[in-house]
Coordinates of C-alpha atoms and ligand atoms in Angstrom, one line a residue:
M159 CA 0.0 0.0 0.0
T160 CA 1.8 3.1 -1.2
V161 CA -0.9 5.6 -0.4
N162 CA -0.1 8.2 2.3
V163 CA -3.5 8.3 4.0
K164 CA -3.3 11.8 5.6
E165 CA -2.1 13.3 2.3
L166 CA -4.9 11.5 0.4
I167 CA -7.6 12.7 2.7
N168 CA -6.3 16.3 2.4
R169 CA -6.8 16.0 -1.3
V170 CA -10.4 15.0 -1.1
P171 CA -12.6 18.1 -1.8
T172 CA -14.7 18.9 1.3
G173 CA -17.2 21.3 -0.2
L174 CA -20.3 21.0 -2.2
L175 CA -19.9 20.7 -6.0
I176 CA -22.0 23.2 -7.8
N177 CA -21.4 24.3 -11.3
N178 CA -17.9 22.7 -11.3
E179 CA -16.8 24.7 -8.2
W180 CA -16.3 23.3 -4.7
V181 CA -18.1 25.7 -2.4
D182 CA -19.1 25.9 1.3
A183 CA -22.6 25.3 2.5
K184 CA -24.7 28.6 2.5
N185 CA -25.2 28.2 6.3
N186 CA -21.5 27.1 6.8
E187 CA -22.7 23.9 8.4
T188 CA -20.4 20.9 8.4
Y189 CA -20.5 17.3 9.5
E190 CA -17.8 14.7 10.3
V191 CA -17.0 11.4 8.6
T192 CA -15.6 8.7 10.8
N193 CA -13.7 5.5 10.3
P194 CA -15.8 2.5 11.4
A195 CA -12.7 0.5 12.3
T196 CA -11.2 3.0 14.7
D197 CA -14.0 5.5 15.5
E198 CA -11.6 8.3 14.4
V199 CA -12.8 11.3 12.6
L200 CA -11.4 11.2 9.0
A201 CA -12.7 14.6 7.6
E202 CA -15.2 17.4 8.0
L203 CA -17.4 18.1 5.0
A204 CA -19.8 20.9 4.1
S205 CA -23.3 19.9 5.0
A206 CA -25.9 21.0 2.4
G207 CA -29.2 22.4 3.3
E208 CA -32.3 23.3 1.2
G209 CA -30.7 26.4 -0.4
D210 CA -27.6 24.4 -1.5
A211 CA -29.8 21.7 -2.9
R212 CA -31.7 24.2 -5.0
A213 CA -28.5 25.9 -6.1
A214 CA -27.3 22.4 -7.3
L215 CA -30.5 21.9 -9.2
D216 CA -30.3 25.4 -10.7
A217 CA -26.9 24.5 -12.1
A218 CA -28.1 21.2 -13.4
C219 CA -31.1 22.8 -15.1
Q220 CA -29.0 25.6 -16.6
A221 CA -26.6 23.0 -18.1
Q222 CA -29.2 20.6 -19.4
A223 CA -30.0 21.9 -22.9
D224 CA -26.4 22.3 -24.0
W225 CA -25.4 19.0 -22.5
A226 CA -28.2 17.2 -24.3
R227 CA -26.9 18.6 -27.6
T228 CA -23.4 17.2 -27.1
S229 CA -22.5 14.4 -29.5
P230 CA -22.5 10.9 -28.2
R231 CA -18.8 10.6 -28.9
E232 CA -18.0 13.6 -26.8
R233 CA -19.9 12.1 -23.8
A234 CA -18.4 8.7 -24.5
D235 CA -14.9 10.1 -24.5
I236 CA -15.4 11.8 -21.1
L237 CA -16.6 8.5 -19.6
R238 CA -13.7 6.6 -21.1
R239 CA -11.2 9.2 -19.7
A240 CA -13.0 8.8 -16.3
F241 CA -12.7 5.0 -16.5
E242 CA -8.9 5.4 -17.1
L243 CA -8.5 8.0 -14.3
V244 CA -10.4 5.9 -11.8
H245 CA -7.9 3.0 -12.5
E246 CA -4.9 5.4 -12.3
R247 CA -6.2 6.5 -8.9
G248 CA -7.3 3.0 -8.0
E249 CA -5.1 2.7 -4.9
E250 CA -6.5 6.0 -3.7
F251 CA -10.1 5.1 -4.3
A252 CA -9.6 1.7 -2.6
A253 CA -8.0 3.3 0.5
L254 CA -10.8 5.9 0.8
M255 CA -13.5 3.1 0.7
T256 CA -11.7 1.0 3.3
L257 CA -11.2 4.1 5.5
E258 CA -14.8 5.3 5.5
M259 CA -16.7 2.1 4.9
G260 CA -14.5 -0.6 6.5
K261 CA -14.3 -3.2 3.7
P262 CA -11.0 -5.0 3.5
L263 CA -8.6 -3.3 1.1
S264 CA -8.6 -6.3 -1.4
E265 CA -12.4 -6.0 -1.7
A266 CA -12.1 -2.2 -2.1
Q267 CA -9.7 -2.9 -5.0
G268 CA -12.3 -5.2 -6.4
E269 CA -14.9 -2.4 -6.2
V270 CA -12.5 -0.1 -8.0
T271 CA -12.6 -2.6 -10.9
Y272 CA -16.3 -3.2 -10.7
G273 CA -17.2 0.5 -10.3
A274 CA -14.9 1.7 -13.1
E275 CA -16.5 -0.9 -15.4
F276 CA -19.8 1.1 -15.4
L277 CA -17.9 4.0 -16.8
R278 CA -16.3 1.9 -19.6
W279 CA -19.6 0.1 -20.3
F280 CA -21.6 3.3 -20.5
S281 CA -19.0 5.0 -22.6
E282 CA -19.6 2.2 -25.1
E283 CA -23.4 2.3 -24.8
T284 CA -23.4 6.1 -25.4
T285 CA -22.9 5.5 -29.1
R286 CA -25.5 2.7 -29.3
L287 CA -28.6 4.5 -28.3
Y288 CA -30.8 3.5 -31.2
G289 CA -34.4 4.3 -32.2
R290 CA -36.7 2.6 -34.7
T291 CA -38.4 3.4 -37.9
A292 CA -41.4 1.8 -39.5
T293 CA -44.2 2.6 -41.9
L294 CA -47.3 2.5 -39.7
P295 CA -49.9 -0.1 -40.6
E296 CA -52.4 2.2 -42.4
G297 CA -49.5 3.5 -44.6
A298 CA -50.3 7.2 -43.9
L299 CA -47.4 7.8 -41.5
R300 CA -43.9 6.8 -41.1
M301 CA -42.7 6.4 -37.5
V302 CA -39.4 7.5 -36.2
T303 CA -38.5 7.0 -32.5
R304 CA -35.7 8.6 -30.6
R305 CA -34.3 8.3 -27.1
K306 CA -33.9 11.7 -25.5
P307 CA -32.3 12.5 -22.1
V308 CA -35.0 12.5 -19.5
G309 CA -33.6 15.7 -18.0
P310 CA -32.1 16.7 -14.6
C311 CA -31.9 13.8 -12.2
L312 CA -31.5 13.3 -8.5
L313 CA -29.2 10.4 -7.7
I314 CA -29.2 9.1 -4.1
T315 CA -26.6 6.5 -3.2
P316 CA -26.0 4.2 -0.1
W317 CA -22.9 3.8 2.0
N318 CA -22.1 0.1 1.2
F319 CA -20.6 0.5 -2.2
P320 CA -19.4 4.1 -2.2
L321 CA -17.8 4.1 -5.7
A322 CA -19.9 1.5 -7.6
M323 CA -23.3 2.9 -6.6
A324 CA -22.2 6.3 -7.9
T325 CA -20.7 5.1 -11.2
R326 CA -23.7 2.9 -11.8
K327 CA -25.9 6.0 -11.8
V328 CA -23.6 8.8 -13.0
G329 CA -22.3 6.6 -15.9
P330 CA -25.6 6.1 -17.7
A331 CA -26.9 9.6 -16.8
V332 CA -23.8 11.1 -18.5
A333 CA -24.1 8.7 -21.4
A334 CA -27.8 9.6 -22.0
G335 CA -27.1 13.4 -21.8
C336 CA -28.7 14.1 -18.5
T337 CA -27.5 16.5 -15.9
M338 CA -27.6 15.6 -12.2
V339 CA -27.5 16.2 -8.5
L340 CA -25.7 13.4 -6.7
K341 CA -26.4 13.0 -3.0
P342 CA -24.0 10.4 -1.5
A343 CA -24.6 8.7 1.8
K344 CA -23.4 10.8 4.7
L345 CA -21.5 7.9 6.2
T346 CA -19.3 7.5 3.1
P347 CA -19.1 10.7 1.1
L348 CA -15.3 10.9 0.6
T349 CA -15.2 8.4 -2.3
A350 CA -18.0 10.2 -4.0
Q351 CA -16.3 13.6 -3.6
Y352 CA -13.1 12.2 -5.0
F353 CA -15.0 10.5 -7.9
A354 CA -16.8 13.8 -8.7
Q355 CA -13.4 15.5 -8.9
T356 CA -12.3 12.7 -11.2
M357 CA -15.3 13.3 -13.5
L358 CA -14.3 17.0 -13.7
D359 CA -10.7 16.0 -14.4
A360 CA -12.0 13.8 -17.2
G361 CA -13.6 17.0 -18.8
L362 CA -17.2 17.0 -17.6
P363 CA -18.6 20.5 -18.5
E364 CA -20.0 22.9 -15.9
G365 CA -23.2 22.0 -14.1
V366 CA -23.5 18.5 -15.5
L367 CA -22.7 16.8 -12.2
N368 CA -23.4 18.6 -8.9
V369 CA -22.8 16.9 -5.6
V370 CA -24.5 17.8 -2.3
S371 CA -23.9 15.7 0.7
G372 CA -25.1 16.6 4.2
K373 CA -26.2 15.4 7.6
S374 CA -29.9 15.6 6.7
A375 CA -30.9 13.6 3.6
S376 CA -34.4 14.9 3.6
A377 CA -33.3 18.5 3.8
I378 CA -31.8 17.9 0.4
S379 CA -34.2 15.5 -1.2
T380 CA -37.6 17.0 -0.1
P381 CA -37.2 20.3 -1.9
L382 CA -35.7 18.7 -4.9
M383 CA -38.4 16.0 -5.3
A384 CA -41.0 18.7 -5.2
D385 CA -39.3 20.9 -7.8
K386 CA -41.1 20.8 -11.1
R387 CA -37.7 21.1 -13.0
L388 CA -36.5 17.7 -11.6
R389 CA -37.4 14.9 -14.0
K390 CA -36.1 11.8 -12.4
V391 CA -35.0 10.2 -9.1
S392 CA -32.7 7.2 -9.0
F393 CA -32.3 5.8 -5.6
T394 CA -30.4 2.9 -4.1
G395 CA -31.0 2.2 -0.4
S396 CA -33.5 0.7 2.0
T397 CA -37.0 -0.3 1.0
A398 CA -38.4 2.0 3.8
V399 CA -36.7 5.1 2.3
G400 CA -37.6 4.0 -1.2
R401 CA -41.3 3.9 -0.3
T402 CA -41.1 7.5 1.1
L403 CA -39.4 8.7 -2.1
L404 CA -41.9 6.9 -4.3
K405 CA -44.7 8.8 -2.6
A406 CA -42.9 12.1 -3.1
A407 CA -42.2 11.2 -6.7
A408 CA -45.9 10.5 -7.3
D409 CA -46.8 14.1 -6.4
N410 CA -44.3 15.4 -9.0
V411 CA -44.9 12.5 -11.5
L412 CA -41.1 11.8 -11.6
R413 CA -39.5 9.0 -13.4
T414 CA -38.1 6.6 -10.8
S415 CA -35.4 3.9 -10.5
M416 CA -35.4 2.1 -7.2
E417 CA -32.8 -0.4 -6.1
L418 CA -33.9 -1.4 -2.7
G419 CA -33.4 -4.1 -0.1
G420 CA -33.1 -7.8 -0.4
N421 CA -33.6 -11.1 1.5
A422 CA -31.7 -13.5 -0.8
P423 CA -32.3 -17.2 -0.5
F424 CA -29.2 -19.4 -1.1
I425 CA -30.6 -22.8 -2.0
V426 CA -28.4 -25.9 -2.1
F427 CA -29.9 -29.2 -3.4
E428 CA -28.8 -32.7 -2.6
D429 CA -27.1 -33.1 -5.9
A430 CA -25.0 -29.9 -5.6
D431 CA -21.2 -29.8 -5.6
I432 CA -21.0 -28.9 -1.9
D433 CA -17.4 -27.5 -2.0
Q434 CA -18.5 -25.2 -4.9
A435 CA -21.6 -24.2 -2.9
V436 CA -19.6 -23.3 0.2
A437 CA -17.1 -21.3 -1.9
G438 CA -20.1 -19.5 -3.5
A439 CA -21.7 -19.0 -0.1
M440 CA -18.6 -17.3 1.2
G441 CA -18.8 -14.8 -1.7
A442 CA -22.5 -14.3 -1.5
K443 CA -22.5 -13.9 2.3
M444 CA -19.2 -12.4 3.3
R445 CA -18.4 -10.1 0.5
N446 CA -18.7 -6.6 1.9
I447 CA -18.9 -8.0 5.5
G448 CA -22.4 -9.1 4.6
E449 CA -23.5 -5.5 3.9
A450 CA -24.7 -6.0 0.4
C451 CA -28.3 -6.0 -1.0
T452 CA -27.4 -9.2 -2.8
A453 CA -26.0 -10.9 0.3
A454 CA -27.2 -14.4 0.9
N455 CA -29.7 -13.9 3.8
R456 CA -31.2 -17.3 4.3
F457 CA -29.3 -20.5 3.6
L458 CA -31.8 -23.2 2.5
I459 CA -30.0 -26.5 2.4
H460 CA -31.5 -29.9 1.5
E461 CA -31.6 -31.9 4.7
S462 CA -29.4 -34.7 3.3
V463 CA -26.5 -32.4 2.7
A464 CA -27.1 -29.9 5.5
D465 CA -24.5 -31.4 7.9
E466 CA -21.8 -31.5 5.3
F467 CA -22.6 -27.9 4.1
T468 CA -22.7 -26.6 7.7
E469 CA -19.4 -28.2 8.7
K470 CA -17.6 -26.8 5.7
L471 CA -19.2 -23.3 6.0
V472 CA -18.2 -23.2 9.7
S473 CA -14.6 -24.0 8.9
A474 CA -14.5 -21.4 6.1
I475 CA -16.0 -18.8 8.4
K476 CA -13.5 -19.7 11.2
A477 CA -10.7 -19.0 8.7
L478 CA -11.7 -15.4 8.3
K479 CA -9.6 -12.7 9.9
V480 CA -11.6 -9.9 11.5
G481 CA -9.9 -6.5 11.8
N482 CA -9.1 -3.1 10.3
G483 CA -9.4 -3.5 6.5
M484 CA -6.3 -1.4 6.0
E485 CA -4.2 -4.2 7.6
E486 CA -2.7 -7.0 5.5
G487 CA -4.5 -10.3 5.6
V488 CA -7.8 -9.0 7.1
T489 CA -10.8 -10.5 5.3
C490 CA -13.7 -9.1 7.4
G491 CA -13.8 -5.5 8.4
P492 CA -16.1 -3.6 10.8
L493 CA -19.8 -2.9 10.4
I494 CA -20.7 0.5 9.4
T495 CA -22.1 1.8 12.7
S496 CA -22.5 0.8 16.3
D497 CA -26.3 0.5 15.6
A498 CA -25.5 -2.2 13.1
V499 CA -23.5 -4.1 15.7
E500 CA -26.5 -3.8 18.1
N501 CA -28.8 -5.1 15.4
M502 CA -26.6 -8.2 14.9
E503 CA -26.7 -8.9 18.6
A504 CA -30.5 -8.6 18.6
L505 CA -30.8 -10.8 15.5
V506 CA -28.6 -13.5 17.2
K507 CA -30.6 -13.3 20.4
D508 CA -33.9 -13.6 18.5
A509 CA -32.6 -16.6 16.5
V510 CA -31.6 -18.4 19.8
D511 CA -35.0 -17.6 21.2
H512 CA -36.5 -19.3 18.1
G513 CA -34.5 -22.5 18.9
G514 CA -31.3 -21.6 17.0
K515 CA -27.7 -22.6 18.0
V516 CA -24.6 -20.4 17.5
L517 CA -22.1 -22.7 15.8
V518 CA -19.4 -20.0 15.5
G519 CA -19.1 -16.3 16.4
G520 CA -22.3 -14.7 17.8
S521 CA -20.7 -11.7 19.7
R522 CA -19.4 -8.2 19.2
V523 CA -15.7 -7.7 19.4
D524 CA -14.8 -5.4 22.3
G525 CA -12.7 -2.3 21.8
A526 CA -12.7 0.5 19.2
G527 CA -14.6 0.1 16.0
N528 CA -17.8 -1.7 15.1
F529 CA -16.7 -5.3 14.9
F530 CA -18.9 -8.3 15.0
E531 CA -17.8 -11.9 14.7
P532 CA -18.7 -13.8 11.5
T533 CA -21.5 -16.1 12.8
V534 CA -23.2 -19.3 11.7
L535 CA -26.6 -20.1 13.2
R536 CA -28.7 -23.3 12.7
G537 CA -31.9 -24.8 14.0
M538 CA -34.1 -21.8 14.4
D539 CA -37.6 -21.9 13.0
R540 CA -38.7 -19.7 10.1
G541 CA -40.4 -17.2 12.4
A542 CA -36.9 -16.0 13.4
R543 CA -36.0 -12.4 12.3
V544 CA -33.0 -13.8 10.3
F545 CA -35.5 -15.5 8.0
Q546 CA -37.9 -12.6 7.7
E547 CA -35.6 -9.5 7.6
E548 CA -32.6 -8.2 5.6
I549 CA -29.6 -9.0 7.9
F550 CA -27.0 -6.7 6.4
G551 CA -24.1 -8.2 8.4
P552 CA -22.0 -11.3 8.9
L553 CA -24.7 -13.8 10.1
S554 CA -25.2 -17.0 8.1
P555 CA -28.5 -18.6 9.2
I556 CA -28.9 -22.2 8.0
F557 CA -32.4 -23.7 7.4
T558 CA -33.2 -27.1 5.9
F559 CA -35.8 -28.3 3.5
K560 CA -37.1 -31.6 2.1
T561 CA -38.6 -31.0 -1.3
E562 CA -38.3 -28.6 -4.3
S563 CA -41.8 -27.2 -3.9
E564 CA -41.2 -26.6 -0.2
V565 CA -38.0 -24.7 -0.8
V566 CA -39.5 -22.6 -3.6
A567 CA -42.4 -21.6 -1.3
A568 CA -39.9 -20.7 1.5
A569 CA -37.7 -18.7 -0.8
N570 CA -40.6 -16.7 -2.1
D571 CA -42.0 -16.1 1.4
T572 CA -40.7 -12.5 1.6
E573 CA -41.7 -9.1 0.4
Y574 CA -38.3 -8.8 -1.3
G575 CA -37.2 -10.1 -4.7
L576 CA -33.6 -9.0 -5.5
A577 CA -31.0 -11.8 -5.6
S578 CA -31.4 -15.6 -5.3
Y579 CA -28.8 -18.4 -5.6
V580 CA -29.4 -22.0 -6.7
Y581 CA -26.9 -24.8 -6.4
T582 CA -27.7 -28.0 -8.3
E583 CA -26.1 -30.2 -10.9
N584 CA -29.6 -30.7 -12.5
S585 CA -30.1 -28.2 -15.3
D586 CA -33.8 -29.0 -15.6
R587 CA -34.3 -28.1 -12.0
M588 CA -32.3 -24.9 -12.5
W589 CA -34.8 -23.8 -15.2
R590 CA -37.8 -24.8 -13.0
L591 CA -36.3 -22.7 -10.2
A592 CA -35.7 -19.8 -12.6
D593 CA -39.4 -19.9 -13.6
S594 CA -40.7 -20.1 -10.1
L595 CA -38.4 -17.9 -8.0
E596 CA -39.8 -14.4 -7.8
Y597 CA -36.4 -12.7 -8.0
G598 CA -34.8 -10.2 -10.5
L599 CA -31.4 -12.0 -10.2
M600 CA -30.5 -15.6 -9.9
G601 CA -27.0 -17.0 -9.5
Y602 CA -26.8 -20.6 -10.8
N603 CA -23.9 -22.4 -9.2
A604 CA -22.4 -18.9 -8.8
G605 CA -22.3 -16.7 -5.6
V606 CA -21.2 -13.3 -7.1
I607 CA -23.0 -12.3 -10.3
S608 CA -23.0 -8.5 -10.4
N609 CA -21.5 -7.1 -13.6
A610 CA -21.7 -3.8 -15.4
A611 CA -22.9 -5.5 -18.6
A612 CA -25.8 -7.4 -16.9
P613 CA -29.1 -5.9 -15.9
F614 CA -29.3 -5.5 -12.1
G615 CA -32.5 -5.0 -10.2
G616 CA -35.3 -6.5 -8.2
V617 CA -39.0 -7.3 -8.3
K618 CA -41.6 -7.0 -5.6
Q619 CA -40.4 -4.6 -2.9
S620 CA -36.8 -4.8 -4.0
G621 CA -37.4 -2.1 -6.5
L622 CA -38.2 -0.8 -10.0
G623 CA -36.0 -0.5 -13.0
R624 CA -32.6 -2.0 -13.9
E625 CA -29.1 -0.7 -13.7
G626 CA -26.1 -1.7 -15.9
A627 CA -26.4 -3.4 -19.2
A628 CA -28.3 -1.9 -22.2
E629 CA -31.3 -1.4 -19.9
G630 CA -29.3 0.9 -17.6
I631 CA -29.1 3.8 -20.1
E632 CA -32.7 3.5 -21.1
E633 CA -33.7 4.4 -17.5
Y634 CA -32.3 7.9 -18.3
T635 CA -34.1 8.4 -21.5
S636 CA -37.6 9.0 -22.7
V637 CA -38.8 7.8 -26.1
Q638 CA -40.0 10.4 -28.5
Y639 CA -42.1 9.3 -31.5
I640 CA -42.2 11.5 -34.6
G641 CA -45.0 10.8 -37.0
V642 CA -43.9 11.8 -40.5
R643 CA -46.6 12.1 -43.3
D644 CA -45.9 9.4 -45.8
P645 CA -45.3 11.1 -49.2
Y646 CA -47.4 8.4 -51.0
A647 CA -50.3 8.6 -48.5
G648 CA -53.7 8.9 -50.3
Q649 CA -52.2 8.4 -53.8
Ligands
LIG114 P1 -30.8 4.1 3.4 O1 -32.1 3.9 2.7 O2 -30.7 4.4 4.8 O3 -29.9 5.3 2.7 C1 -29.7 5.3 1.3 C2 -29.5 6.7 0.9 O4 -30.7 7.4 1.1 C3 -28.4 7.5 1.7 O5 -27.8 8.5 0.8 C4 -29.3 8.3 2.7 O6 -28.6 9.4 3.1 C5 -30.5 8.6 1.9 N1 -31.7 8.8 2.7 C6 -32.0 8.4 3.9 N2 -33.2 8.8 4.3 C7 -33.7 9.6 3.2 C8 -34.8 10.4 3.0 N3 -35.8 10.4 3.9 N4 -34.9 11.0 1.9 C9 -34.0 11.0 0.9 N5 -32.9 10.3 1.1 C10 -32.7 9.6 2.2 O7 -29.9 2.8 3.1 P2 -28.4 2.5 3.5 O8 -28.4 2.1 4.9 O9 -27.5 3.6 3.1 O10 -28.1 1.3 2.6 C11 -28.5 0.0 2.9 C12 -29.7 -0.4 2.1 O11 -29.5 -0.2 0.7 C13 -30.1 -1.9 2.3 O12 -31.4 -2.1 2.4 C14 -29.6 -2.4 0.9 O13 -30.2 -3.6 0.6 C15 -29.9 -1.3 0.0 N6 -29.1 -1.5 -1.2 C16 -29.7 -1.8 -2.3 C17 -28.9 -2.0 -3.5 C18 -29.6 -2.4 -4.8 O14 -29.0 -2.2 -5.8 N7 -30.8 -3.0 -4.7 C19 -27.6 -1.7 -3.5 C20 -27.0 -1.4 -2.3 C21 -27.8 -1.2 -1.1

């Protein structure tokens, strides 16, 4: 690790980005960003209020018309330069993510690759935004359709993937020709600030990307969501906040993209390769300390292989090294807040009250930072909170099943529908599961499936819309139909 942390933090802009200038908040308010591994304050940032949010939208609205007229190649080139710059600054981005969010450095480096890929992918998609033409059935009109930028967007991102959640929204918005106001999570704004500066360094014109972070999310989002000039909100975060934003969006008839919570089933059939399933489970569960919307939430294991799977999962979990993600060899960092640690304690207690046994872990780690031991639980009934709720931490609850129809019903017994995982060597069964699981994503003998070129998103209360892939750019466009009089009509 060659990055000098103090010097790096000093280079991260601390202001609000409005019209390509980093400025203080109008009321001079600030807030602190802390390191979840040490409880130390990393930086103090300007905290936006309503006036700042409006100034950011003013800038976005002013820039929108000219930005929409730029050529696809011009926008593609900016994204491509940004992709290259994020890689050049990869060590710095990785360090910032580990410092403010806690994930181990090697995983943060993985997020640099994953996050940058949205910039490369959408730089390529910029030049492939096609419409259609047809002679309409009656022959009187010829149809031309075009995809136009939807207009100024509000982008709200969570703390768990500080770079990738920003690039997954900013990339397609830039590609489509939209201007935007980005509101990063207050727990992890440093990566987003550094990314925004990187977008400016890549040549993004004035007012296209404005960034307002602050201690009160609703002080920023409420006035913007009610502003008639805003055209779209793209949100990644909890289902509870998503519902609030959808209600506000209804009043202003905004376009919405919602990437919300999950409660992923990880299903292992009796014919699965158990070693492969355990390796997949470690990725699906322990990536990001379990703080991922795609995290395996409920392990549903066929009763005939449950002992073998449990034994192998317990030994893989025992091999993890918990600690400060900046240290060599650490594979499991701290949770984001002390509240999250308390939630893990409450979930473990509830599982035990429902008949569960703690096979490994189960407790917080004393001392500085928000550490909780990676934990495996087994034997609780399906009334336990770990079956019903999104865990968002390093708990692996194991449940067993007897039949395919039983496990499908159990897997679908949730309001969520984001990621699901199926391990079986029987491809017919895989297709039956793909048909009957109510999930936007399914990993088949694979525990980590997110990719910039694949459409990511949920059904049911996990959200609306898709990010990444060809679908990702369409979320930032609206279709215009032009009806052209056919020159031979009526002849
Ligand atoms: P959160 O909903 O608390 O916050 C997400 C963002 O919304 C943050 O920027 C926050 O400041 C902002 N926010 C909070 N209250 C708001 C309000 N009233 N109005 C406007 N904005 C508000 O979620 P979180 O704790 O940051 O992230 C964890 C959640 O995000 C989990 O449920 C996880 O599943 C979900 N998530 C989903 C995806 C996905 O792609 N589906 C990806 C990552 C995380």
